[in-house]
Coordinates of C-alpha atoms in Angstrom, one line a residue:
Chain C
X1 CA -57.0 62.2 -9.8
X2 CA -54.8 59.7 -11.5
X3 CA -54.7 56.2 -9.4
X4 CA -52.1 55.8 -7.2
X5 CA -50.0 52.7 -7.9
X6 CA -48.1 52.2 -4.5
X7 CA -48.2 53.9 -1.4
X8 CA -45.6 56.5 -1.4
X9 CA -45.4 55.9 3.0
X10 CA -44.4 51.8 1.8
X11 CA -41.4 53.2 -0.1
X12 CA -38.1 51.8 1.3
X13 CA -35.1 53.1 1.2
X14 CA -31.4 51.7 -0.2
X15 CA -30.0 51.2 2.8
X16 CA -33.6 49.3 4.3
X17 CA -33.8 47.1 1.4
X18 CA -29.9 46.1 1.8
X19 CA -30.2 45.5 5.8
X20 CA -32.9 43.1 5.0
X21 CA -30.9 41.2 2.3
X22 CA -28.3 40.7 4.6
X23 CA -30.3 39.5 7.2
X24 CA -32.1 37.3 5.1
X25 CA -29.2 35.8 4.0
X26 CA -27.5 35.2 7.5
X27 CA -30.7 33.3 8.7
X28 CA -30.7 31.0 5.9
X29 CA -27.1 30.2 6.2
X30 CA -28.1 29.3 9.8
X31 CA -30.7 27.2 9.1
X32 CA -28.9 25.3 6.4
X33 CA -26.1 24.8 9.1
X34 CA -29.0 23.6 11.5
X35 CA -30.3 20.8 9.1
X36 CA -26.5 20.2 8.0
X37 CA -26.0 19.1 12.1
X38 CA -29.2 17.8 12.0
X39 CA -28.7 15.0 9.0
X40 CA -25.4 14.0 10.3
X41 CA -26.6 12.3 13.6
X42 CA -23.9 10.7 15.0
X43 CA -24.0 7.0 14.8
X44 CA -25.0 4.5 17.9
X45 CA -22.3 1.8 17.4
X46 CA -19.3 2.8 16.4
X47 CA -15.6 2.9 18.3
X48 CA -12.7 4.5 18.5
X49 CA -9.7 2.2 16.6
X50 CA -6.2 3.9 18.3
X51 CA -3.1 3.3 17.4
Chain F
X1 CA -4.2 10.6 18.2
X2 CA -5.5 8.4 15.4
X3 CA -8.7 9.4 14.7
X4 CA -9.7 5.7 12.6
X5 CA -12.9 4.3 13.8
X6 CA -14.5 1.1 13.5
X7 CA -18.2 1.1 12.5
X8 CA -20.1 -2.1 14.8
X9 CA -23.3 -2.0 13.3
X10 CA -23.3 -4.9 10.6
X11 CA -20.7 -7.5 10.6
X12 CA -18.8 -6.3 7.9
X13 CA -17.1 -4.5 10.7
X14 CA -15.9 -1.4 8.6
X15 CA -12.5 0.4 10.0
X16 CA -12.3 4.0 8.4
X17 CA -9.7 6.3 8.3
X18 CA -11.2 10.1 8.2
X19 CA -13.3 11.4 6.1
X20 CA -13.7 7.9 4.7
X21 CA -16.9 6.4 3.8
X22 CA -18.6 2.5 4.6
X23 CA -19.9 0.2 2.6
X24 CA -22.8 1.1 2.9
X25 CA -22.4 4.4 1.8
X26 CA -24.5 6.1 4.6
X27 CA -21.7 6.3 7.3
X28 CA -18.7 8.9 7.6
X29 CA -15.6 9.0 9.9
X30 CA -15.6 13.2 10.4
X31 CA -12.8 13.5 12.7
X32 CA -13.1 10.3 14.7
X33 CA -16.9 10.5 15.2
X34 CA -18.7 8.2 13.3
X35 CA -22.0 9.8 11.6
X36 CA -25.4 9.1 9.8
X37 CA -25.5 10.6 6.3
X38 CA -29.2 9.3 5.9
X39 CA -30.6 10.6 9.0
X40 CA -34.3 12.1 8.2
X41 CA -33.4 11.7 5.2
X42 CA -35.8 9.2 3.5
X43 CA -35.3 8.7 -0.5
X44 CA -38.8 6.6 -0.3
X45 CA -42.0 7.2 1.4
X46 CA -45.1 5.4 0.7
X47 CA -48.1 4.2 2.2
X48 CA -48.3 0.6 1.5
X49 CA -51.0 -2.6 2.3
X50 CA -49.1 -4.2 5.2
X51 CA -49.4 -7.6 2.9
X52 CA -46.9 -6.0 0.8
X53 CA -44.2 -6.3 2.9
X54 CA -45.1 -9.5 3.4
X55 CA -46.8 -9.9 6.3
X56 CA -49.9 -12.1 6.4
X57 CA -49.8 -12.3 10.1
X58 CA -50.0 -8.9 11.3
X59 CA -52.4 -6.8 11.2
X60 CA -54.2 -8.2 8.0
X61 CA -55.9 -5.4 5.6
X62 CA -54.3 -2.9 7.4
X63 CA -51.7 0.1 5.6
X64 CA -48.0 0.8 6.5
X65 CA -46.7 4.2 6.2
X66 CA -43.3 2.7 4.6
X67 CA -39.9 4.6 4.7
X68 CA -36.1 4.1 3.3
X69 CA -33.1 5.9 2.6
X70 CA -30.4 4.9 0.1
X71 CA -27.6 2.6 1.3
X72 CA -27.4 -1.3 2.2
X73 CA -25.1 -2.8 4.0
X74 CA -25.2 -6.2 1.1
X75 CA -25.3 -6.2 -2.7
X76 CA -27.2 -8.7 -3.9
X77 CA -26.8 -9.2 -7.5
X78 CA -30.6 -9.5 -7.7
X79 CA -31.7 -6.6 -5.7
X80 CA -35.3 -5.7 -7.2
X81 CA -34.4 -1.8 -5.1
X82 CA -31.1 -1.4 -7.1
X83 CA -31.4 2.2 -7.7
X84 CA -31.5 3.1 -4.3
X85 CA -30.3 0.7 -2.3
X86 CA -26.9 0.7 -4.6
X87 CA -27.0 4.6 -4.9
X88 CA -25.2 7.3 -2.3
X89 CA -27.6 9.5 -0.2
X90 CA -26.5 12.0 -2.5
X91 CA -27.6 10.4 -5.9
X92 CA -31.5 9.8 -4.7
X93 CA -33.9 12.3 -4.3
X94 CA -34.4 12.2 -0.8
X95 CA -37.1 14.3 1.7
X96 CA -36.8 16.4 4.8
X97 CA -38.5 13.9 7.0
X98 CA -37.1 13.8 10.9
X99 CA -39.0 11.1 12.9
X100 CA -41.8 13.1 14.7
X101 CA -42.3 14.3 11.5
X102 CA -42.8 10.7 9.9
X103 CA -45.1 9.3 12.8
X104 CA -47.6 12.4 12.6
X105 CA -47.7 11.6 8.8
X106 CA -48.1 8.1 9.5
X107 CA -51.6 9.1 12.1
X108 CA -52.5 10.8 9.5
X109 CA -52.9 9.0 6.9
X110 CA -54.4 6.2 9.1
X111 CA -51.9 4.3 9.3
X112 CA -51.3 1.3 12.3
X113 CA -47.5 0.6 11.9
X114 CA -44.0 2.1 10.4
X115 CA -42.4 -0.4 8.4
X116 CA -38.7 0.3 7.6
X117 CA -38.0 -1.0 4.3
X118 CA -37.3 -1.0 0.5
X119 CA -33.7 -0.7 1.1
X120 CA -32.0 -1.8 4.3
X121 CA -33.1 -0.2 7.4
X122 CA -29.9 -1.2 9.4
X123 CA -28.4 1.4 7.2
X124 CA -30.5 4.0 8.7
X125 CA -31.0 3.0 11.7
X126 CA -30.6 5.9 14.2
X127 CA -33.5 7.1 12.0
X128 CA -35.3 4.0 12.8
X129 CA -35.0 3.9 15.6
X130 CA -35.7 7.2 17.0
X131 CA -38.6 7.1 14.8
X132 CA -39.7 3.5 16.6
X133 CA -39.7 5.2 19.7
X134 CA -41.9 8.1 18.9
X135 CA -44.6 5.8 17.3
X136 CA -44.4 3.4 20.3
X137 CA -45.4 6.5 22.5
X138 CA -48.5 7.1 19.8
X139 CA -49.6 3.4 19.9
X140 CA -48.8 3.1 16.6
X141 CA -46.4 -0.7 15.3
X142 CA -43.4 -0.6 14.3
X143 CA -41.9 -3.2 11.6
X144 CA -38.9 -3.8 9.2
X145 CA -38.4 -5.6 6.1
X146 CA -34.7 -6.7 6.7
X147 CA -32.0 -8.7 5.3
X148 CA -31.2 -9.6 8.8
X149 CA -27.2 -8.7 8.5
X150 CA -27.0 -6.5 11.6
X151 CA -24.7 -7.4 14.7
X152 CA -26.5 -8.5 17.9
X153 CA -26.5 -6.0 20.3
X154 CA -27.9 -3.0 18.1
X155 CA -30.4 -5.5 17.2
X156 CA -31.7 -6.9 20.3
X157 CA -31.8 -2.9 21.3
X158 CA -33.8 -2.3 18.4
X159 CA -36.1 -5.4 19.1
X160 CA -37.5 -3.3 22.3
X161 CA -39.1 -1.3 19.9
X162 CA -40.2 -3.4 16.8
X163 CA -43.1 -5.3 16.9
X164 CA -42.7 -7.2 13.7
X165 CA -40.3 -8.1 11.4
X166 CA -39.5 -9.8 7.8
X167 CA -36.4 -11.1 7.3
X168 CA -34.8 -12.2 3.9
X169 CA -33.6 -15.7 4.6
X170 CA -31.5 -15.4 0.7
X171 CA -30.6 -18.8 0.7
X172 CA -29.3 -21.6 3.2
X173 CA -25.6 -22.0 1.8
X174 CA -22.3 -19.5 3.2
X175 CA -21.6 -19.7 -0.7
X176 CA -24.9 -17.9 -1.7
X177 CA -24.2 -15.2 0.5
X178 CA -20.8 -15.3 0.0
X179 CA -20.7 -14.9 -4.3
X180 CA -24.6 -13.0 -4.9
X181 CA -24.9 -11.3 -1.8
X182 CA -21.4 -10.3 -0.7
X183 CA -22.4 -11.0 3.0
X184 CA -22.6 -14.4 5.4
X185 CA -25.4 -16.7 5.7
X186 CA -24.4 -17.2 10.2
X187 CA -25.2 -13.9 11.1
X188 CA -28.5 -13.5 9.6
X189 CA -29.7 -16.8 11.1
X190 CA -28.6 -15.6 14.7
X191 CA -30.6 -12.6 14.2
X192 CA -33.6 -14.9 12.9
X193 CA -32.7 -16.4 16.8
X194 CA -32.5 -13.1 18.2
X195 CA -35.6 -11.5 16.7
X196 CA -37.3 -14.9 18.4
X197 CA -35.9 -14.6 21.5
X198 CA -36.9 -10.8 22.0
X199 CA -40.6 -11.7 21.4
X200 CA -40.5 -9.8 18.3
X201 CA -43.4 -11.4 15.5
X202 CA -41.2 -13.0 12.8
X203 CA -41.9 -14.0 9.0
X204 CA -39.4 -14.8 6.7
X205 CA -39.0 -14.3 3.0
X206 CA -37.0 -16.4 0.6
X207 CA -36.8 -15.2 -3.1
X208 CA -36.2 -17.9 -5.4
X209 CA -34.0 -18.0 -7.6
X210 CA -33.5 -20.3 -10.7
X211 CA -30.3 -22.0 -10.9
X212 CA -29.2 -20.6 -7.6
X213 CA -31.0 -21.4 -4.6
X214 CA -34.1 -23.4 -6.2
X215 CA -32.4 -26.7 -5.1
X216 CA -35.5 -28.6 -3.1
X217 CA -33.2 -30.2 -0.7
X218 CA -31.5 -27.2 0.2
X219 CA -35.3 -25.4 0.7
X220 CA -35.8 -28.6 2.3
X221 CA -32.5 -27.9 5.1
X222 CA -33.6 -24.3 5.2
X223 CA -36.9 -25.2 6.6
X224 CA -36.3 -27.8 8.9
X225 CA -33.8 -25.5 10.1
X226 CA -36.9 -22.9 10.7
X227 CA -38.6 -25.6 12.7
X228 CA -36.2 -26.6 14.6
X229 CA -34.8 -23.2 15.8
X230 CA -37.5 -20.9 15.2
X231 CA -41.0 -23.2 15.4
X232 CA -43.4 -24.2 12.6
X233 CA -45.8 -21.4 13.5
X234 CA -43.4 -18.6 11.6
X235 CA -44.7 -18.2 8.2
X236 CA -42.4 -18.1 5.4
X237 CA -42.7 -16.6 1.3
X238 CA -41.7 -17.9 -1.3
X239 CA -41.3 -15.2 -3.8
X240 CA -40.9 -15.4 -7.6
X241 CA -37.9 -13.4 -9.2
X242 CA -37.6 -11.4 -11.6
X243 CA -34.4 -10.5 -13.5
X244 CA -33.0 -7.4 -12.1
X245 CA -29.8 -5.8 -12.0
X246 CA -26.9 -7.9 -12.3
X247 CA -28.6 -11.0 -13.2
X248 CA -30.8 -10.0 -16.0
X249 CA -29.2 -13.4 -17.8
X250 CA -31.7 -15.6 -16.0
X251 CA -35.4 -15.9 -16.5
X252 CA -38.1 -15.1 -14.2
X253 CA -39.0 -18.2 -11.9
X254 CA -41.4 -20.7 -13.3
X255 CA -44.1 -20.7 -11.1
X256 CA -44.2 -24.2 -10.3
X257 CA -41.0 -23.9 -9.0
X258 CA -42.0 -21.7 -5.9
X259 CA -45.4 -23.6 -5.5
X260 CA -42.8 -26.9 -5.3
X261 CA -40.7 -25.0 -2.5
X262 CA -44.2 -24.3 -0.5
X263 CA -44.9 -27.8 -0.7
X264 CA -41.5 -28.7 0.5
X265 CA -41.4 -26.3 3.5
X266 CA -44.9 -27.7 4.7
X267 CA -44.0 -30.9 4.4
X268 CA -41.0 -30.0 6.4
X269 CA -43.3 -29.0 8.8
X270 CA -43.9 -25.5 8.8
X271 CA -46.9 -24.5 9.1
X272 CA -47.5 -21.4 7.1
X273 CA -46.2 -21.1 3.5
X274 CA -47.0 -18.9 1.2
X275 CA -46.5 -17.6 -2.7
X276 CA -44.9 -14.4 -3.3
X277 CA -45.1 -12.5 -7.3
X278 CA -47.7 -15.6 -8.6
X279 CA -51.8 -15.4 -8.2
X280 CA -53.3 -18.4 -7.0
X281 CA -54.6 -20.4 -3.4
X282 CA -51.2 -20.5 -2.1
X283 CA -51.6 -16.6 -0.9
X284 CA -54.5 -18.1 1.3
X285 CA -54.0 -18.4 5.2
X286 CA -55.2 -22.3 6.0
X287 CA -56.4 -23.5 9.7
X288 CA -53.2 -26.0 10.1
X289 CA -56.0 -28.2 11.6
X290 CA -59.3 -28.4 9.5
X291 CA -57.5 -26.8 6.7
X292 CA -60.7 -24.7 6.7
X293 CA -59.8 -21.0 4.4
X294 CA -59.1 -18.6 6.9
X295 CA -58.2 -15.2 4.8
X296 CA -58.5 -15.2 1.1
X297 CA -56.0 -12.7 -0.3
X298 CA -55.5 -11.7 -3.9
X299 CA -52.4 -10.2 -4.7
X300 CA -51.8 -7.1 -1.6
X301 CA -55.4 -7.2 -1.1
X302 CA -57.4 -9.5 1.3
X303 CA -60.4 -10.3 0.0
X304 CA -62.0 -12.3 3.3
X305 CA -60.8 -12.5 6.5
X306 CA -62.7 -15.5 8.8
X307 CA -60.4 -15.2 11.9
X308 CA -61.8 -14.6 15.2
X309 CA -59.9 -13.1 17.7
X310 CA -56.8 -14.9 15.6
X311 CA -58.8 -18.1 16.0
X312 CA -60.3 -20.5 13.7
X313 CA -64.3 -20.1 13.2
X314 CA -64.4 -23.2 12.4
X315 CA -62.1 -25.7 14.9
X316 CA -61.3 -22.9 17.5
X317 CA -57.7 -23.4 16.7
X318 CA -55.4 -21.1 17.5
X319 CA -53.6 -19.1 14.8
X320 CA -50.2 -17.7 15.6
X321 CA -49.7 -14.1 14.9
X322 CA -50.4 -10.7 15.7
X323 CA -54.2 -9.8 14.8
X324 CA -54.9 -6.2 16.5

């Protein structure tokens, strides 16, 4: 019997392979936005100048 | 509305319009709010002997986990940091390091204090100081290397949580600061005041310069002036410079030059002066009484150490400083 090379039950589909792309993508451009927010702390002592 | 703001951390005192940047390149106006650029950002992280800071009296033989980000709020024509303390947060290679993050590192690598430095800390300091608070709750020091140009309130705020601090007295004239530093000599001598007041340990570090701030009766002012307002127990370096930056033109200093300006300062009274960038006895700590050796350091490293319970072994006297 010849050896088997992958699984044919791990197989994924088109349409599997492209819903995890997209989430993959969406939770990295969330946590970019996170550390984005999180390096601009605001600053302690600072004030407004109007006029 | 006008959404200008005016930044009141260092007495430069910047006003900026939106989306414009201070002088010390770590602080934006986004729409009226004033923000860190540098925050958990560090561009430097190292773990350093505490002597190279300098202290010599704090926690001798010890290690400081030691962090910076780019920016300063000065530019001193001989910085010895240049390329980061003259760079934007952008242009140095800088880690993902928020402040819980920096005081587990620092327990882990055995570390008893923090010390903010290489570049300025004021720049960065919402960093330091969330960071200072953290590693107050681990029992672990806090301490900055700074050039003392910060305005008093965020400083005595800071003080609460800083155990230690070094501060680079330049020179002793308004037109030093004014021409190589592009600051003012009064508000880093009410800081040196400030720092005092708070309880806060305090050694100060004066590079010396040839040709511009190697004047022996000026070193001579500058130290009386340490007596008078800060008492003879606060130790003081006199470091040798190198030629650096934007004065390259002048050689390094002769080395009987800074062993001159420790004489001077002792004989002005104070009682601990030390050598910075030259070998030799003057990096020993002396009993101001028997004159008995007291630690025996070569270079960062500190070879003896005959202190007991920060008194002399010898004469019992008392030496100022913080020893555990």
């Amino acid at each position: 019997m010849e050896p088997q090379l992958q699984a044919s039950g791990n197989n994924i589909t088109r349409r599997a392979f492209l819903g995890f792309f997209a989430l993959g993508g969406i939770i990295s451009l969330l946590t970019k936005r996170l550390r984005i927010e999180r390096k601009q702390r605001p600053a302690m002592f600072w004030k407004r100048r109007d006029g | 509305m006008s959404k200008r703001v005016l930044c009141e951390l260092c007495p430069t005192e910047c006003q900026l319009d939106n989306y414009q940047i201070g002088g010390c390149r770590t602080r934006i106006n986004k729409d009226g709010v004033l923000l860190s650029l540098v925050y958990g950002k560090p561009c430097a992280v190292a773990v350093d002997p505490i002597e190279k800071k300098p202290f010599f009296h704090f926690l001798p033989a010890t290690t400081a986990f030691s962090i910076a980000t780019a920016g300063c709020v000065l530019g001193c024509k001989f910085c010895q940091n240049w390329q980061i303390s003259q760079a934007n947060p952008e242009e140095t290679r800088n880690q993902d390091l928020p402040p819980e993050d920096v005081v587990r590192q620092a327990a882990y690598y055995g570390c008893r204090s923090i010390t903010y430095t290489y570049t300025e800390p004021t720049v960065f300091y919402e960093y330091m100081f969330d960071t200072a608070r953290i590693a107050r709750k681990m029992n672990i020091r806090n301490t900055m290397h700074s050039c003392g140009y910060i305005k008093e309130k965020p400083l005595r705020l800071l003080a609460k949580y800083l155990d230690a601090a070094d501060i680079d007295l330049k020179a002793f004239t308004e037109d030093f600061y004014s021409r190589i530093c592009g600051g003012r000599l009064k508000p880093v001598l009410d800081s040196l005041v400030a720092l005092k007041q708070e309880g806060v340990w305090l050694e100060i570090t004066n590079l010396v310069i040839p040709t511009l701030n190697d004047d022996m009766k000026t070193i001579r002012e500058m130290c009386r002036w340490i007596v008078k307002n800060l008492g003879p127990e606060v130790p003081i370096h006199f470091s040798r410079f190198f030629p650096h930056y934007r004065l390259k033109d002048l050689p390094p200093t002769p080395p009987e030059t800074v062993l001159l300006a420790r004489n001077t300062a002792l004989e002005a009274g104070i009682k601990y002066a030390y050598i910075g960038n030259v070998r030799g006895e003057a990096e020993n700590t002396y009993c101001p009484q028997c004159r008995k050796l007291l630690i025996e350091r070569i270079g960062y490293m500190v070879n003896q150490n005959r202190l007991n319970n920060g008194r002399c072994k010898t004469c019992g006297t008392t030496v100022a400083g913080v020893w555990q």
